[in-house]
Amino acid sequence: MEQWFNKRNHTLNKKEIEEAIMICWEIWNYRNGVIWNQRTSTVDRILDKAISFINEWPNYAHGQDNEENQKWKPPDGLALKCNIDASFNLATGEARAGMVVRDRHSEFLRGRSTYIGATFSSMMAEALAVKEALSWLKLHYDDTKIELEMDSLFVKLHWIRSANQVAQALARVADSMSGSMEWNASPPSFIVDALYFDLKN
C-alpha cells in the first residue's frame, strides 16, 4: 500500500491525493464495520461517503473562523421557537437529532433527542432533523406559530453555533441512544446550564 501510494503521490494533484486518502479511509471504515458490526455496504456508497466528506470538509475546517457570537433570541410575539440540531457520525453514517421548544420568556416547554437513521452527509442529517422536528411539532403544537432556528450552513451563510447550544446538547445525547427520548415542561439536567445562559444573556 505504501509503495502504491508513494508512486501515485508524484502523479496525482492535491485534490486527487485528498480523494485517494478519503477513499482509503472509507475502505478502512467499511472493513471495521464488517468485522466489528457485521455491517455491509456497496462500492458506490463507500465512494459517495468519501466524496461527500471531501466536499464538506472546508465547511468544518473554516467554520470556527466564521463563527458569529450570537446569543439565543426569544421568538417574536406569541410565537414559540424550536431550535434544531443534528449530529452525524461520518464513520458509521448514522444521524441523530436534538430539538427544543421555548417561549418568549425563554421558558423550556419541550425537548427531544432522537435517532434518525443512516444517511450520507451532515447536510442530509440536518435536513432529516428538520423533517423529524416538523413531524414532532405537528403532534404537539399544530395550531401554534413556531419559529425554527438551526445552525446549518445550507440554511444560513455562517456557523451560528452559540445560539443553538441547547439543541446541540440534545443531538449529542442522542448518540448514546437507539430510539427517542422526550422531556415535557422540565428540562433534563444536562441542558439546564445552557438554558440558564440563554435566559441571562
Short mmCIF file of N, CA and C in Angstrom, two decimals, residues 1-13 16-17 20:
data_model
loop_
_atom_site.label_atom_id
_atom_site.label_comp_id
_atom_site.label_asym_id
_atom_site.label_seq_id
_atom_site.Cartn_x
_atom_site.Cartn_y
_atom_site.Cartn_z
N MET A 1 0.83 -1.20 0.00
CA MET A 1 0.00 0.00 0.00
C MET A 1 0.87 1.27 0.00
N GLU A 2 1.89 1.25 0.86
CA GLU A 2 2.77 2.42 0.95
C GLU A 2 3.48 2.68 -0.37
N GLN A 3 3.94 1.60 -1.00
CA GLN A 3 4.63 1.72 -2.28
C GLN A 3 3.67 2.29 -3.35
N TRP A 4 2.45 1.75 -3.37
CA TRP A 4 1.45 2.22 -4.34
C TRP A 4 1.18 3.71 -4.13
N PHE A 5 1.00 4.10 -2.86
CA PHE A 5 0.67 5.50 -2.57
C PHE A 5 1.83 6.43 -2.93
N ASN A 6 3.05 6.04 -2.59
CA ASN A 6 4.22 6.87 -2.91
C ASN A 6 4.37 7.06 -4.41
N LYS A 7 4.08 6.01 -5.17
CA LYS A 7 4.16 6.12 -6.63
C LYS A 7 3.09 7.09 -7.15
N ARG A 8 1.88 6.97 -6.62
CA ARG A 8 0.78 7.85 -7.06
C ARG A 8 0.97 9.29 -6.59
N ASN A 9 1.65 9.47 -5.48
CA ASN A 9 1.85 10.79 -4.89
C ASN A 9 2.55 11.74 -5.87
N HIS A 10 3.35 11.21 -6.76
CA HIS A 10 4.08 12.04 -7.72
C HIS A 10 3.29 12.31 -8.99
N THR A 11 2.22 11.55 -9.21
CA THR A 11 1.45 11.70 -10.45
C THR A 11 0.09 12.35 -10.24
N LEU A 12 -0.36 12.44 -8.99
CA LEU A 12 -1.69 12.99 -8.71
C LEU A 12 -1.58 14.43 -8.22
N ASN A 13 -2.61 15.23 -8.53
CA ASN A 13 -2.66 16.59 -7.98
C ASN A 13 -3.21 16.54 -6.56
N GLU A 16 -6.75 15.06 -6.10
CA GLU A 16 -6.77 13.61 -6.33
C GLU A 16 -6.14 12.86 -5.15
N ILE A 17 -5.11 13.45 -4.54
CA ILE A 17 -4.49 12.83 -3.37
C ILE A 17 -5.49 12.82 -2.21
N ALA A 20 -7.98 10.14 -2.86
CA ALA A 20 -7.40 8.81 -2.63
C ALA A 20 -7.33 8.50 -1.13
#
